[in-house]
mmCIF file of C-alpha atoms and ligand atoms in Angstrom:
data_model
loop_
_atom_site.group_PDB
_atom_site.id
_atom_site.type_symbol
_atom_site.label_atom_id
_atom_site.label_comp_id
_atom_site.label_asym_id
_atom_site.label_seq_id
_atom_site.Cartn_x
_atom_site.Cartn_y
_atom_site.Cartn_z
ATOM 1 C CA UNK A 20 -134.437 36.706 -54.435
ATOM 2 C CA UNK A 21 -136.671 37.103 -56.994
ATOM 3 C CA UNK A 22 -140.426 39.026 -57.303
ATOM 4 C CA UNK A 23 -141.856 34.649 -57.194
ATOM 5 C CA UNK A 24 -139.898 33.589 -54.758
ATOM 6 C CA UNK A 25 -142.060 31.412 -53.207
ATOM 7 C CA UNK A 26 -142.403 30.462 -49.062
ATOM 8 C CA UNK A 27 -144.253 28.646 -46.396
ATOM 9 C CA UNK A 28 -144.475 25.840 -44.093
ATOM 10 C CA UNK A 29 -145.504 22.218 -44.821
ATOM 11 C CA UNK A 30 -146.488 19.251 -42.268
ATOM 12 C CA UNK A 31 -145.251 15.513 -42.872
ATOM 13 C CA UNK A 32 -147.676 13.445 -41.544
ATOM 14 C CA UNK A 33 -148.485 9.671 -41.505
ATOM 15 C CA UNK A 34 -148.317 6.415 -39.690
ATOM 16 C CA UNK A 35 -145.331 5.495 -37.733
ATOM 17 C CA UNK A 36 -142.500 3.902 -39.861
ATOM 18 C CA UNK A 37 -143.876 4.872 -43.012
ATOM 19 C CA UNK A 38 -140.951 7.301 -43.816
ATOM 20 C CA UNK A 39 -141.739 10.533 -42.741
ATOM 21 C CA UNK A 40 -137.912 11.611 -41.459
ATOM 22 C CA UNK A 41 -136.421 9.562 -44.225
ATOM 23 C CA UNK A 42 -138.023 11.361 -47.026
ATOM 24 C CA UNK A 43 -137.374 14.875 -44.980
ATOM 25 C CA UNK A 44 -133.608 14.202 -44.301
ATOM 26 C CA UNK A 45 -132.959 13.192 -48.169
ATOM 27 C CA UNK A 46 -135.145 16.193 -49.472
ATOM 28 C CA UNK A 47 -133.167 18.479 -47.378
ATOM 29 C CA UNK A 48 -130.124 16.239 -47.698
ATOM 30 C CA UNK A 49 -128.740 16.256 -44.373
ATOM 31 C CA UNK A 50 -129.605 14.039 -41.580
ATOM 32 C CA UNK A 51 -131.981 15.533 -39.128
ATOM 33 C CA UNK A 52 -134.434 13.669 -37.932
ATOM 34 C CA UNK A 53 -133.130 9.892 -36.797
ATOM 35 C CA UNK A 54 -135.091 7.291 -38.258
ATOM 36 C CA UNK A 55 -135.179 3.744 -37.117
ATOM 37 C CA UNK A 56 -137.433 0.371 -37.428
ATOM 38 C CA UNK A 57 -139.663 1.422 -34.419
ATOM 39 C CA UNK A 58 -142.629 3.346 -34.399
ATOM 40 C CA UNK A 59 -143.051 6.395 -32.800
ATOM 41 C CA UNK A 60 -139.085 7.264 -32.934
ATOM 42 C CA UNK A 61 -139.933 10.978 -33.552
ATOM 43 C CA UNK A 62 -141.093 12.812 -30.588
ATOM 44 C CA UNK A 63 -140.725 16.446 -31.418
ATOM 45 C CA UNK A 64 -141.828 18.462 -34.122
ATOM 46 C CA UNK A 65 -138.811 19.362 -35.804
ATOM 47 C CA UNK A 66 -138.135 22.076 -38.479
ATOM 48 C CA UNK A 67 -136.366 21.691 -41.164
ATOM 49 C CA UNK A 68 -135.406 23.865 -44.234
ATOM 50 C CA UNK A 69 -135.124 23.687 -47.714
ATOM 51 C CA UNK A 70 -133.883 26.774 -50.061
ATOM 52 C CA UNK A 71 -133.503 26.645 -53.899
ATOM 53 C CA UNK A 72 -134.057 29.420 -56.150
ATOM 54 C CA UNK A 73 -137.736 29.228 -56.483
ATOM 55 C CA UNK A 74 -138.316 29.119 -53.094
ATOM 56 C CA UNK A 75 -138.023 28.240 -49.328
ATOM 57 C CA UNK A 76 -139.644 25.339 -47.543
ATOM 58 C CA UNK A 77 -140.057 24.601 -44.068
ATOM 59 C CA UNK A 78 -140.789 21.106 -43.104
ATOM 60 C CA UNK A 79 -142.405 20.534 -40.082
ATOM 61 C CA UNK A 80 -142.127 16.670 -39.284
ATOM 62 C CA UNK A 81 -144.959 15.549 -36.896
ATOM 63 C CA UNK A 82 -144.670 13.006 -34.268
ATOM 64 C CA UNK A 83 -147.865 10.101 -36.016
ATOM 65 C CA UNK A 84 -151.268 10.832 -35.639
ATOM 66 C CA UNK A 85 -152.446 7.946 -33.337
ATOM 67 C CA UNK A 86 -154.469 7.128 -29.958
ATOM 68 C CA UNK A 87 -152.767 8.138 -27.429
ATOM 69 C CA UNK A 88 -151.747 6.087 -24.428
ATOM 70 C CA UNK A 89 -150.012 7.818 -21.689
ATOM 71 C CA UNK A 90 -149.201 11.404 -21.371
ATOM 72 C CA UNK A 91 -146.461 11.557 -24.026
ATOM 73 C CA UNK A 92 -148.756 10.033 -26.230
ATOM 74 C CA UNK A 93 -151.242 12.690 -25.821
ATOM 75 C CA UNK A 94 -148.348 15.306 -26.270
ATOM 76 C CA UNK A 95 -147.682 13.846 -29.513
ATOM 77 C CA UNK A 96 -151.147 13.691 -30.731
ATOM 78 C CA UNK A 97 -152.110 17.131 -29.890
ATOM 79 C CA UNK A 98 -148.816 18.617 -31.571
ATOM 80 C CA UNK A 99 -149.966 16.921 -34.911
ATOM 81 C CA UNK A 100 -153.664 18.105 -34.887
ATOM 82 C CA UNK A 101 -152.079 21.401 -34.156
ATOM 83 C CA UNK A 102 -149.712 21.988 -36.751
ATOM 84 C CA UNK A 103 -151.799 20.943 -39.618
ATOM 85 C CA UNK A 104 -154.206 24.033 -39.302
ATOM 86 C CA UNK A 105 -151.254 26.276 -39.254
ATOM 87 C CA UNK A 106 -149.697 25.209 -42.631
ATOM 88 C CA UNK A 107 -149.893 26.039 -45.722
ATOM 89 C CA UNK A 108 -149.774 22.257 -47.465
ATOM 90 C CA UNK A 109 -149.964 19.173 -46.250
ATOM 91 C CA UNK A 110 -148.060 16.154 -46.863
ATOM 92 C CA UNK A 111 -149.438 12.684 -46.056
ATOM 93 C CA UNK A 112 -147.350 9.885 -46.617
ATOM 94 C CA UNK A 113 -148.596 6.111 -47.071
ATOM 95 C CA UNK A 114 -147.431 2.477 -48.235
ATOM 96 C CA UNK A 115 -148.125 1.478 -51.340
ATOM 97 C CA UNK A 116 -151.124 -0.460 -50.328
ATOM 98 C CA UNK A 117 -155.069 -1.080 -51.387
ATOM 99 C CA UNK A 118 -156.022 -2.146 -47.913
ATOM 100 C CA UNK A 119 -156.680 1.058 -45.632
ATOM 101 C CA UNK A 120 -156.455 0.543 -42.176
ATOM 102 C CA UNK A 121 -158.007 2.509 -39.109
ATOM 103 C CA UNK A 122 -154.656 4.141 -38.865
ATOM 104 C CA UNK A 123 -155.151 5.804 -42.124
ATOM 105 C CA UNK A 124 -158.919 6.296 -42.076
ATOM 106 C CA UNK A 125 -158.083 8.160 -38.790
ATOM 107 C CA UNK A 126 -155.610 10.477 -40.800
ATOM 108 C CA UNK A 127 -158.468 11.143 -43.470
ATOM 109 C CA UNK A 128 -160.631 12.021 -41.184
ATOM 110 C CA UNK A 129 -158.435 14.407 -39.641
ATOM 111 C CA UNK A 130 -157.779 16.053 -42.752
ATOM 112 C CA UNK A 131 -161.419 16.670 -43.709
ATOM 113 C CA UNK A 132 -162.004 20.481 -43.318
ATOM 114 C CA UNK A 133 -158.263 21.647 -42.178
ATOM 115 C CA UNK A 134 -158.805 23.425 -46.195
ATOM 116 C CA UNK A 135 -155.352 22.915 -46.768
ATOM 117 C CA UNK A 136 -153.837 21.033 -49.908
ATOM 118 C CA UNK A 137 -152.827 17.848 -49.193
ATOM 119 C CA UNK A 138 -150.423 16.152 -51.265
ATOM 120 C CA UNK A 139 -150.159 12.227 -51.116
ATOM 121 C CA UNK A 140 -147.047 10.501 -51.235
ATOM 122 C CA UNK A 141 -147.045 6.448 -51.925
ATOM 123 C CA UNK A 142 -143.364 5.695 -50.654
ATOM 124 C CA UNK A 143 -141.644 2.606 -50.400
ATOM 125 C CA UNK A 144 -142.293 1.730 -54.031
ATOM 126 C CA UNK A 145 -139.496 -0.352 -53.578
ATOM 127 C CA UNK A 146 -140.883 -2.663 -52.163
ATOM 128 C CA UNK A 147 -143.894 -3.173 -54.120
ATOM 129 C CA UNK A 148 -144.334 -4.432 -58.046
ATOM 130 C CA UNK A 149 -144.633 -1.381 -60.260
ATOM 131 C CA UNK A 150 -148.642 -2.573 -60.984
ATOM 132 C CA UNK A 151 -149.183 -2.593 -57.714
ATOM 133 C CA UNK A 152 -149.071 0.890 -57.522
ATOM 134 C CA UNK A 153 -151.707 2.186 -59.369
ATOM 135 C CA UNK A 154 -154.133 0.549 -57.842
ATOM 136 C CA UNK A 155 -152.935 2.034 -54.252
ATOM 137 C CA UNK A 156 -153.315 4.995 -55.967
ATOM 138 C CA UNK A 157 -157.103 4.638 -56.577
ATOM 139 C CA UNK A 158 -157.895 3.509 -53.406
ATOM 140 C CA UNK A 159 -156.417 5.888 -51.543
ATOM 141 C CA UNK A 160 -157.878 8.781 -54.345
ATOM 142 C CA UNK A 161 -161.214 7.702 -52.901
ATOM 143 C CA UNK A 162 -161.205 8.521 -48.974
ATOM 144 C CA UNK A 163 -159.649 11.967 -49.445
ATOM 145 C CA UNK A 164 -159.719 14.803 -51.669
ATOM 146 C CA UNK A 165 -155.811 15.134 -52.553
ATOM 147 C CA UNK A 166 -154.027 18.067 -54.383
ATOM 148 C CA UNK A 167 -151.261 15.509 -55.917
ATOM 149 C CA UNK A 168 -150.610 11.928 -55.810
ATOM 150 C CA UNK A 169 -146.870 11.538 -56.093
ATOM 151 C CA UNK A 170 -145.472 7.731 -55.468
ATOM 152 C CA UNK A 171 -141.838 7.593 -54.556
ATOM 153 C CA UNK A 172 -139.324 5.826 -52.590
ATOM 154 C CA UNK A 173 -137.803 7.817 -50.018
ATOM 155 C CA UNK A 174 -134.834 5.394 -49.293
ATOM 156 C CA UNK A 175 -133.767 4.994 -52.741
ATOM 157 C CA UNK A 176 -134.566 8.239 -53.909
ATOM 158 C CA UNK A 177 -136.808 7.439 -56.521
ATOM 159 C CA UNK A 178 -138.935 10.118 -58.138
ATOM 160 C CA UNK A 179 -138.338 12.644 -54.980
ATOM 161 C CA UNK A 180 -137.268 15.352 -57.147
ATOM 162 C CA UNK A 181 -140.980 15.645 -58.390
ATOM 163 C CA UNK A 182 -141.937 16.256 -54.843
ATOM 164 C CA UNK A 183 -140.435 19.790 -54.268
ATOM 165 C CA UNK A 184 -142.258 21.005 -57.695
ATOM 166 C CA UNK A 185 -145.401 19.971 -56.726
ATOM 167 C CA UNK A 186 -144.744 21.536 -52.980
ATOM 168 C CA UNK A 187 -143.907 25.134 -54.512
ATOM 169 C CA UNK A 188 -147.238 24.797 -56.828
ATOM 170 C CA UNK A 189 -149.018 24.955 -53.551
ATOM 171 C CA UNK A 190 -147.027 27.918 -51.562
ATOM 172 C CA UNK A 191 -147.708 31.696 -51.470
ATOM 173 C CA UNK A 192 -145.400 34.069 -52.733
ATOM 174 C CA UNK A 193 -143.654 35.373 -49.550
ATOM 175 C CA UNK A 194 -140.027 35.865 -48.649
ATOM 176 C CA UNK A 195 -137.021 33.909 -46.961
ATOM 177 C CA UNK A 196 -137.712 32.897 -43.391
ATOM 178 C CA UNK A 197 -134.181 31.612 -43.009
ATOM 179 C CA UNK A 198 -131.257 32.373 -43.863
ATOM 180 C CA UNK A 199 -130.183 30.409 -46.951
ATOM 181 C CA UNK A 200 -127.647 28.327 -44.979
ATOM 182 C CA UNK A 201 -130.129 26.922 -42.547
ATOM 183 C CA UNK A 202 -131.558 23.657 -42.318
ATOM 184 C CA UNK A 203 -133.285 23.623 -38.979
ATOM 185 C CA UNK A 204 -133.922 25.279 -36.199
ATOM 186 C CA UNK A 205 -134.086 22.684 -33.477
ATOM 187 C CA UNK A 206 -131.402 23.156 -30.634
ATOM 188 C CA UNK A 207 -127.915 21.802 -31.038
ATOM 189 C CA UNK A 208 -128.372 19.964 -27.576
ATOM 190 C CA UNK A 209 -130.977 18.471 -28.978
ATOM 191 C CA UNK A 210 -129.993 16.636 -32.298
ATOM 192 C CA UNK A 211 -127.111 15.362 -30.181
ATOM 193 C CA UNK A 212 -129.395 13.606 -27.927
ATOM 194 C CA UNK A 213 -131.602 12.899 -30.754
ATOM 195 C CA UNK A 214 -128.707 10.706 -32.126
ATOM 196 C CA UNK A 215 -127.528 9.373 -28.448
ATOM 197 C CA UNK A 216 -131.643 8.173 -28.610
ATOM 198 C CA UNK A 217 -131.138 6.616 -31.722
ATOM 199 C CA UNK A 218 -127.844 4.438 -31.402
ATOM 200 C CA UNK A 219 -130.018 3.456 -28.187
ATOM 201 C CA UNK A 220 -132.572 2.100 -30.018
ATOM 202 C CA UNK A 221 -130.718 0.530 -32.814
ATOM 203 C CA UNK A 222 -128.690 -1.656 -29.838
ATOM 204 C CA UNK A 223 -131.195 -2.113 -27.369
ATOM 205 C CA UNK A 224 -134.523 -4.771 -27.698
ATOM 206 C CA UNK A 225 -137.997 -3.982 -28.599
ATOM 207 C CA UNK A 226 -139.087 -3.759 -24.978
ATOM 208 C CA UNK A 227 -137.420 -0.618 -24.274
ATOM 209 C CA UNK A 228 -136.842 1.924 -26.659
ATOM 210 C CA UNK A 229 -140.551 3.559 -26.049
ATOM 211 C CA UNK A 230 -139.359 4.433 -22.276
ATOM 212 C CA UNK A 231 -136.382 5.832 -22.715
ATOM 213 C CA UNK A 232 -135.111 9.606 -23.500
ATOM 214 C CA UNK A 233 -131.446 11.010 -23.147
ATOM 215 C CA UNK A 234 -130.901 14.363 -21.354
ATOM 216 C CA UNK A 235 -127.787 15.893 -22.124
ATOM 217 C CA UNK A 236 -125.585 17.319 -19.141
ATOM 218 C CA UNK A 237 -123.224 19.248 -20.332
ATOM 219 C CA UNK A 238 -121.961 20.138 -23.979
ATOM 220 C CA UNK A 239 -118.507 22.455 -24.103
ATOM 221 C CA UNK A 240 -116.070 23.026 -26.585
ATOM 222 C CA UNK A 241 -112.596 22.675 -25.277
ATOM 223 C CA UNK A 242 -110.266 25.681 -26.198
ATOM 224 C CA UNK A 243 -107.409 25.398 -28.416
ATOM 225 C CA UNK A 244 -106.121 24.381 -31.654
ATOM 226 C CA UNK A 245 -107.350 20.677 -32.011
ATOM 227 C CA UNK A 246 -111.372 20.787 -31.718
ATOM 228 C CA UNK A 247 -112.749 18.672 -29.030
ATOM 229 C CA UNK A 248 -116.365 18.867 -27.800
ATOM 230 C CA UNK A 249 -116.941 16.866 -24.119
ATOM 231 C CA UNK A 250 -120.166 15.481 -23.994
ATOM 232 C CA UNK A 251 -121.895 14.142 -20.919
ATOM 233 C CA UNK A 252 -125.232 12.454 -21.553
ATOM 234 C CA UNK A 253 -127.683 10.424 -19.293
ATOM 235 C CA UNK A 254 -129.982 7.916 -20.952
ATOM 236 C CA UNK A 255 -133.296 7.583 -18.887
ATOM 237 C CA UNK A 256 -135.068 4.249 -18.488
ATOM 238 C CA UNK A 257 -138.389 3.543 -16.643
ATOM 239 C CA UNK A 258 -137.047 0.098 -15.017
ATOM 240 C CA UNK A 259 -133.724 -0.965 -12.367
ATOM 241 C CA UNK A 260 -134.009 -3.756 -14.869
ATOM 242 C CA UNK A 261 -133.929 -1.716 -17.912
ATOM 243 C CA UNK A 262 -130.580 0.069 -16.378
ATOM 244 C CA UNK A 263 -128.826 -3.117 -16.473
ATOM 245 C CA UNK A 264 -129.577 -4.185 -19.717
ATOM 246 C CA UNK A 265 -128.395 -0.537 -21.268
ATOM 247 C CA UNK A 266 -125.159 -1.292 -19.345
ATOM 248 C CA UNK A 267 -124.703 -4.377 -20.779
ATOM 249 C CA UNK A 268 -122.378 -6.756 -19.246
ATOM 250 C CA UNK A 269 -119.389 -5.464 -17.970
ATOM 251 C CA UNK A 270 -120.509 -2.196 -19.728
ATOM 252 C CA UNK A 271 -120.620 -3.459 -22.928
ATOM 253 C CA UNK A 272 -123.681 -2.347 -23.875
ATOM 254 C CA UNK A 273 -123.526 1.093 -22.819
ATOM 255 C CA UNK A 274 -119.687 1.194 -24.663
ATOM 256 C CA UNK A 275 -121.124 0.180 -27.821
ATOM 257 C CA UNK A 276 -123.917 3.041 -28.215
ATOM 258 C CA UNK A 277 -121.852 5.218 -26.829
ATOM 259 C CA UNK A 278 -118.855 4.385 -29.892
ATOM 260 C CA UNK A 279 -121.817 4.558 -32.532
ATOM 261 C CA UNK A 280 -122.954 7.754 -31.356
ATOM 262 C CA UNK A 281 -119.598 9.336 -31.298
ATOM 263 C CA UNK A 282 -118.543 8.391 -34.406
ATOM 264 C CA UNK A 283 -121.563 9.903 -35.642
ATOM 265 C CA UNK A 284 -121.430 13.279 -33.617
ATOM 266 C CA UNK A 285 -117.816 13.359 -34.730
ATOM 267 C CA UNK A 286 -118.908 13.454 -38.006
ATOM 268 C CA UNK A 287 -121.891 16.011 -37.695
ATOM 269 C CA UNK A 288 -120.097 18.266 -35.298
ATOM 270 C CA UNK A 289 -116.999 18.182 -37.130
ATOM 271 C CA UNK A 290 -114.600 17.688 -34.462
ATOM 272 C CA UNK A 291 -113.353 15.082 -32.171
ATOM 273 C CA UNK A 292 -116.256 13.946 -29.059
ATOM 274 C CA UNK A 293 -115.024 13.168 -25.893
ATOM 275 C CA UNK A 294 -118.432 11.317 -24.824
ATOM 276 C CA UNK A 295 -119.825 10.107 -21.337
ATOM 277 C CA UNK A 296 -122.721 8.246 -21.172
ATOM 278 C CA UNK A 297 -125.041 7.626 -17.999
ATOM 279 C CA UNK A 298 -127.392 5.950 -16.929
ATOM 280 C CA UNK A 299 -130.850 6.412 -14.796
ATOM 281 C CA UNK A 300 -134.196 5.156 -13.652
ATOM 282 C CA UNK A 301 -137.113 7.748 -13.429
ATOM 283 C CA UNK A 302 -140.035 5.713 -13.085
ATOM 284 C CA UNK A 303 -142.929 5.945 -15.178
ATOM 285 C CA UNK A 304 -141.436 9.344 -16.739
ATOM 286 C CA UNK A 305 -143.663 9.048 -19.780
ATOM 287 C CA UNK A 306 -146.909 9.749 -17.646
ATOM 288 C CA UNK A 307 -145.157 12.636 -16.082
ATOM 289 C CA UNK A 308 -145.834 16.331 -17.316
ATOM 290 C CA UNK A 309 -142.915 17.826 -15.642
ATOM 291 C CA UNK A 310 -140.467 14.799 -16.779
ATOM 292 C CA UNK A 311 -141.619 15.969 -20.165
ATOM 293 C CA UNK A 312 -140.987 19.643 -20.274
ATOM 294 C CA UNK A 313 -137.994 18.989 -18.378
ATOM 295 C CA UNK A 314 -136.943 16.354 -21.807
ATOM 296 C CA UNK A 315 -137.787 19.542 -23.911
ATOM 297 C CA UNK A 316 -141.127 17.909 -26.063
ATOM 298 C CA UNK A 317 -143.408 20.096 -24.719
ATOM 299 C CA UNK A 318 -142.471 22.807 -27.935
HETATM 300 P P1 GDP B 3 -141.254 7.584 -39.722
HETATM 301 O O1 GDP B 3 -141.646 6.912 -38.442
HETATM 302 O O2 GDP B 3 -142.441 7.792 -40.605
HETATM 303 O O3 GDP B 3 -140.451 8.833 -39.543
HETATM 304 O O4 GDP B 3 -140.351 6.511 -40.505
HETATM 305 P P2 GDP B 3 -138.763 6.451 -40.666
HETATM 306 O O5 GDP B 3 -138.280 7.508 -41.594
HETATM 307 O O6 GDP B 3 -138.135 6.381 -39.304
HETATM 308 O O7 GDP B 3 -138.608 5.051 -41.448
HETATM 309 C C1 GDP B 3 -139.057 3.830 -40.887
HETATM 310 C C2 GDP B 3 -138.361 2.664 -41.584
HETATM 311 O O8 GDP B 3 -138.775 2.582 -42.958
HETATM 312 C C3 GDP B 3 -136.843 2.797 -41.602
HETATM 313 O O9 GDP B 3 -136.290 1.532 -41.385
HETATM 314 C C4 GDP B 3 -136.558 3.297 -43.018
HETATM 315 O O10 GDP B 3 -135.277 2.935 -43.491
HETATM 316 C C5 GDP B 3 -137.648 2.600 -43.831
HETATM 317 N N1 GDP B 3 -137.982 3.333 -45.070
HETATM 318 C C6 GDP B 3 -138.246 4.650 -45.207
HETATM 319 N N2 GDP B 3 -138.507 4.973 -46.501
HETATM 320 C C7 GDP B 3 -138.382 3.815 -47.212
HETATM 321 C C8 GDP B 3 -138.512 3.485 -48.622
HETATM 322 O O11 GDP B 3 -138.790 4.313 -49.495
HETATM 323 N N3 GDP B 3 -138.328 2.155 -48.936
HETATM 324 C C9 GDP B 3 -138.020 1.205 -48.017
HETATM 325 N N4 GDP B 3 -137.861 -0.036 -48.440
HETATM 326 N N5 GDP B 3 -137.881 1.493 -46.708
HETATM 327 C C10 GDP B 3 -138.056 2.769 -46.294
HETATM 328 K K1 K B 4 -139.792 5.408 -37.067
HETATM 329 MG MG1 MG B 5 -139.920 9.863 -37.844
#
């Protein structure tokens, strides 16, 4: 480590689906956080951890600032507000758009006084002509006083590289927090039903994703020379009628995210997955404080 070795701890915030875990799981090039088509797909603040030479980053990737509607909703909103006075930059990501909704006048607003640097980031340039980016650029310069402006697209990887410079401009010195190896901190239990959640949502229809969470069992690694890891899981719906369409018919359903999920915890846990997958109704679990603590998003 060297005397400017730099450190410290950096929100992702922004509207649901704009590409908050994407851009975090390519800049720390592992898959972390699950991303998906829905909104609101990340419920916990999760940290993650990048190390080069110059420095150490930790990402902390907020659940969107938004009104909330229920209980969770709340949760998530008041874990955002939170972590952006503790930081020590601030990353806002946006579309590359000239219209700015309430969404995003909400964020601005939010970041008035928190005298942090915030750094904008226009993802999804993809998707957009490249002259239709400068022009996002100066509209969104004029609701908020921003350290950088850095457009990029997250999914391609398209000028992300310039992101991490700009980050380390804005840290103190300081020294590791982590060892070098790590890249987050977030229970092992939990990124496996993180990714249980996800293969949910990819199979399932709109209607349910929002009111379900998985709870894993039991998690063991069996003895021996060959590694196996038995997983038992129970995916929690809100609705008897919900239940039946996780199971699919004949179980099909249930089969399928089940095989997608163990071929990817296979992969991530490096080692075979013996994997069971239930299925429950807790009513109205969203609106429940104990339900959830007990689903471990009350960090
Ligand atoms: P989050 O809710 O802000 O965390 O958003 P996600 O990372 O889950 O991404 C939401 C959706 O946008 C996913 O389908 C991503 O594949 C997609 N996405 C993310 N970044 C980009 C990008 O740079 N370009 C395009 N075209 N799609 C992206
Ligand atoms: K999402
Ligand atoms: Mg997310």
């Amino acid at each position: 480590m060297t005397p400017d070795f730099k450190s410290g701890f950096v929100a992702i915030i922004g509207r649901p689906n704009v590409g908050k875990s994407t851009l975090m799981n390519h800049l720390i090039g592992q898959k972390i956080a699950i991303t998906s088509k829905k909104p609101q797909t990340t419920r916990n603040r999760i940290q993650t951890v990048y190390t080069c030479d110059k420095g150490q980053i930790v990402f902390l990737d907020t659940p969107g600032i938004h009104k909330a509607k229920n209980k969770l909703g709340e949760y998530m909103v008041a874990v955002a507000e939170r972590t952006l006075k503790e930081v020590d930059a601030i990353m806002w990501l946006v579309e590359p758009s000239t219209f700015i909704g309430a969404g995003e006048r909400h964020i601005a607003e939010q970041l008035q006084g928190v005298g942090v640097p915030v750094i904008l980031i226009i993802n999804k340039i993809d998707t957009v002509k490249k002259e239709e980016i400068l022009p996002a650029i100066d509209t969104y310069r004029k609701i908020c006083d921003f350290a950088e402006i850095i457009p990029c697209s997250a999914l391609r990887g398209q000028n992300t590289e310039d992101i991490i410079d700009s980050i380390l401009k804005y840290l103190p010195y300081g020294p590791m927090f982590y060892d070098e190896d790590t890249v987050t901190d977030q229970p092992q239990r939990q990124i496996v039903a993180e990714v249980i959640r996800e293969k949910a949502l990819h199979a399932l229809d709109a209607e349910i994703p929002h009111g379900i969470a998985v709870a894993i069992d039991k998690m063991k690694e069996r003895p021996g020379k060959n590694p196996m890891v038995d997983i038992e899981a129970t995916i929690i719906c809100e609705r008897d009628s919900h239940k039946g369409i996780i199971i699919g018919k004949g179980g099909a359903m249930l089969k399928k995210i089940g095989s997608n999920a163990r071929f990817e915890l296979e992969r991530m846990l490096d080692s075979k997955v013996n994997l069971k997958l239930w299925v429950k109704v807790k009513k109205d679990w969203r609106d429940s404080d104990f339900m959830i603590k007990n689903f471990g998003y009350d960090k």
